[in-house]
Tab-separated table of C-alpha atoms in Angstrom:
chain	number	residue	atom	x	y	z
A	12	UNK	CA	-13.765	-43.522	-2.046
A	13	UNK	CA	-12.343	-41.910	1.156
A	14	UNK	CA	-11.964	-38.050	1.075
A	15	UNK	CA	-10.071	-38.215	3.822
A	16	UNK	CA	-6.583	-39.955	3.278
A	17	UNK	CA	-4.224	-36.792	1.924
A	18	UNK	CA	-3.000	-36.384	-1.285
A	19	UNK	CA	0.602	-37.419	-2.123
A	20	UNK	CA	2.868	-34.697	-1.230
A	21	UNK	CA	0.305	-32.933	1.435
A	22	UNK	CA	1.577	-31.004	4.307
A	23	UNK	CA	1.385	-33.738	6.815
A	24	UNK	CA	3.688	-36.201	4.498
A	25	UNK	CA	6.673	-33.286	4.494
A	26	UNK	CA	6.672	-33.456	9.190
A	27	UNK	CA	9.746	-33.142	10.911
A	28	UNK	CA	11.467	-32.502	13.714
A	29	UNK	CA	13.642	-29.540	13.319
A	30	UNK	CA	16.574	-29.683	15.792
A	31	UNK	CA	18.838	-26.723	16.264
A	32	UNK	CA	22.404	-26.921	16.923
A	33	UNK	CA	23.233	-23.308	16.657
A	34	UNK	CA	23.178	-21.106	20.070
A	35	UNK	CA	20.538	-18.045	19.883
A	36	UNK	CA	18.631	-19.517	16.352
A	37	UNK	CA	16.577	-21.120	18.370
A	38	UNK	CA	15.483	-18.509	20.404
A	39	UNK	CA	14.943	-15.951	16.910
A	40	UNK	CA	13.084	-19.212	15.449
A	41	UNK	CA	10.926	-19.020	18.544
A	42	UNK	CA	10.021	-15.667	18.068
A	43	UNK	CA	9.218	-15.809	14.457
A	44	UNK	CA	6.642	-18.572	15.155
A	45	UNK	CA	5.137	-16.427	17.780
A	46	UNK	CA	4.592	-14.136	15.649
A	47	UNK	CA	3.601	-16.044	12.742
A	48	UNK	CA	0.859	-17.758	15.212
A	49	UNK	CA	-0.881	-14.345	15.956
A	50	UNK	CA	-0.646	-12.598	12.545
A	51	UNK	CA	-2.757	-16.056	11.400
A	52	UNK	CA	-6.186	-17.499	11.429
A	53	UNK	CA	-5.819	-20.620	13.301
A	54	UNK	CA	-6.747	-22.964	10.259
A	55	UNK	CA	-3.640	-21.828	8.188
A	56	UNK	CA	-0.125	-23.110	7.457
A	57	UNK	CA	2.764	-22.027	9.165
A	58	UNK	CA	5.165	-19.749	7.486
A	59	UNK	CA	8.092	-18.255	8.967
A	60	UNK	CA	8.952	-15.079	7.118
A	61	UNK	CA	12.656	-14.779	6.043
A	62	UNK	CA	13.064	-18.579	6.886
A	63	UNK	CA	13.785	-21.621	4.083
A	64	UNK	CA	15.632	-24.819	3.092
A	65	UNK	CA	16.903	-26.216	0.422
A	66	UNK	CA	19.036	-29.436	-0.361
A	67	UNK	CA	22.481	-29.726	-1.515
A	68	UNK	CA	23.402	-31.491	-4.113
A	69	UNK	CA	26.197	-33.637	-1.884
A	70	UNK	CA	25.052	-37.209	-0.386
A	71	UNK	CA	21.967	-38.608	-1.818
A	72	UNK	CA	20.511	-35.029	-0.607
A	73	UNK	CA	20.877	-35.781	3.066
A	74	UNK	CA	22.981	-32.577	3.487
A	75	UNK	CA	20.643	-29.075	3.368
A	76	UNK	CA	21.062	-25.616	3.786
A	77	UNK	CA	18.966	-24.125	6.012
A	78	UNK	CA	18.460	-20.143	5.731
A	79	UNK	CA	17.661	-17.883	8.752
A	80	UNK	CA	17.325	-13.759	7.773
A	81	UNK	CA	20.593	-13.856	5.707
A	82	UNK	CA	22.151	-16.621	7.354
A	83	UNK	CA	22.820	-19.966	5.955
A	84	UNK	CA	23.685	-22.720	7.899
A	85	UNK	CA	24.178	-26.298	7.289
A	86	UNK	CA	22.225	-29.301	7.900
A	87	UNK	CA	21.845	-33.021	7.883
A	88	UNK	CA	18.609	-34.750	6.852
A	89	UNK	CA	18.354	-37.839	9.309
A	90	UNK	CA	16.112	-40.840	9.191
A	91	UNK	CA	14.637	-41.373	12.880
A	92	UNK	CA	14.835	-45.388	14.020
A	93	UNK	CA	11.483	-45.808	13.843
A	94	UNK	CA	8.200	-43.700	13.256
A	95	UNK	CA	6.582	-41.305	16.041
A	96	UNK	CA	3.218	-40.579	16.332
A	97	UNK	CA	1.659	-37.098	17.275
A	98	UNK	CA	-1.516	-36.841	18.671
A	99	UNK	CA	-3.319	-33.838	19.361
A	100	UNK	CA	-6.161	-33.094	21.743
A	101	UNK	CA	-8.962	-30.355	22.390
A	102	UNK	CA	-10.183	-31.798	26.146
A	103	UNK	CA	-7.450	-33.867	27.538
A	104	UNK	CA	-9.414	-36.869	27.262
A	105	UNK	CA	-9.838	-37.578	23.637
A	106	UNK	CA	-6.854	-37.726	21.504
A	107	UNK	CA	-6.362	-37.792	17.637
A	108	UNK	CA	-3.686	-38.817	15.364
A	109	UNK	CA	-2.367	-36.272	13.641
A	110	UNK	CA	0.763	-37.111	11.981
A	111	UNK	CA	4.034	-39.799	11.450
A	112	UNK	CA	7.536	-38.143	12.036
A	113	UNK	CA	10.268	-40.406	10.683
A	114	UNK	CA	13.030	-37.890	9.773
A	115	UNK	CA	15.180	-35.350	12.006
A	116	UNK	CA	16.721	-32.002	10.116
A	117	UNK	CA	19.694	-31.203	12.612
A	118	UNK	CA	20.837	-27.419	11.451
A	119	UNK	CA	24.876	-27.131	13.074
A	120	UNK	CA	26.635	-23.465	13.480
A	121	UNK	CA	29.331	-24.394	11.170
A	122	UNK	CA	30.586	-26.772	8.306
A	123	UNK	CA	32.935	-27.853	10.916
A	124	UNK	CA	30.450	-28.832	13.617
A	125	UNK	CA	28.612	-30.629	10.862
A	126	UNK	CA	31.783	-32.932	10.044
A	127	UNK	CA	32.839	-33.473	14.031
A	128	UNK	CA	29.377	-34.727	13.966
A	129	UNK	CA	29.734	-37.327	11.029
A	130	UNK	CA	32.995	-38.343	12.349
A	131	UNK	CA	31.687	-38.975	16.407
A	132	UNK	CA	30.453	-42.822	16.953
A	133	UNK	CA	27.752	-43.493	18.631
A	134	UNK	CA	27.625	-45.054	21.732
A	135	UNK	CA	26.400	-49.438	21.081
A	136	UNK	CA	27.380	-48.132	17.466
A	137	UNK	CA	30.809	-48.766	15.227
């Protein structure tokens, strides 16, 4: 038996890029994880105080709210095109593995940006 492979529903299975749509969250986002880096031992999760997200209960819960001190904002759950690998390394000559990211949470300002968005096609795309 292999010790190894993580449990269903382990903190590498939930990974993914978090893009931000909304001018100045970014920057406060920054600046939380900053701060959550230094209060922590370097073995522990990251947890961004005041932060959270939560699904809707519109479209096959692709559409999530996404909470930033008192501010909610919405956001689209997005499947990527194809897996990406991150690999992590201690001496710049060995690298490791550490994780599959195959979805993209894309937080907008407004309700509005979020629907401009759905209604834009893609370029190659109809």
């Amino acid at each position: 038996m292999n010790d190894r492979l993580p449990t269903r529903g382990a903190i590498r299975d939930r990974t993914l890029i978090l893009r931000v749509l909304v001018p100045g969250l970014e920057t406060r986002l920054r600046d939380k994880m900053k701060e959550a880096k230094t209060n922590a031992n370097k073995d522990s999760i990251l947890d961004l105080e005041g932060v959270s997200c939560e699904p809707t209960t519109a479209r096959n819960n692709t559409l999530w709210s996404f909470h930033c001190d008192g501010a909610t904002y919405p956001a689209k759950l997005v499947n990527l095109p194809c897996p990406v690998e991150v690999h992590k390394t201690h001496d710049h000559a060995a690298y490791f593995k550490t994780v599959d990211i195959a979805q993209m949470l894309i937080v907008y300002e407004d309700e509005m940006a979020l629907e401009e968005a759905d209604e834009k096609p893609v370029d190659g795309y109809s």
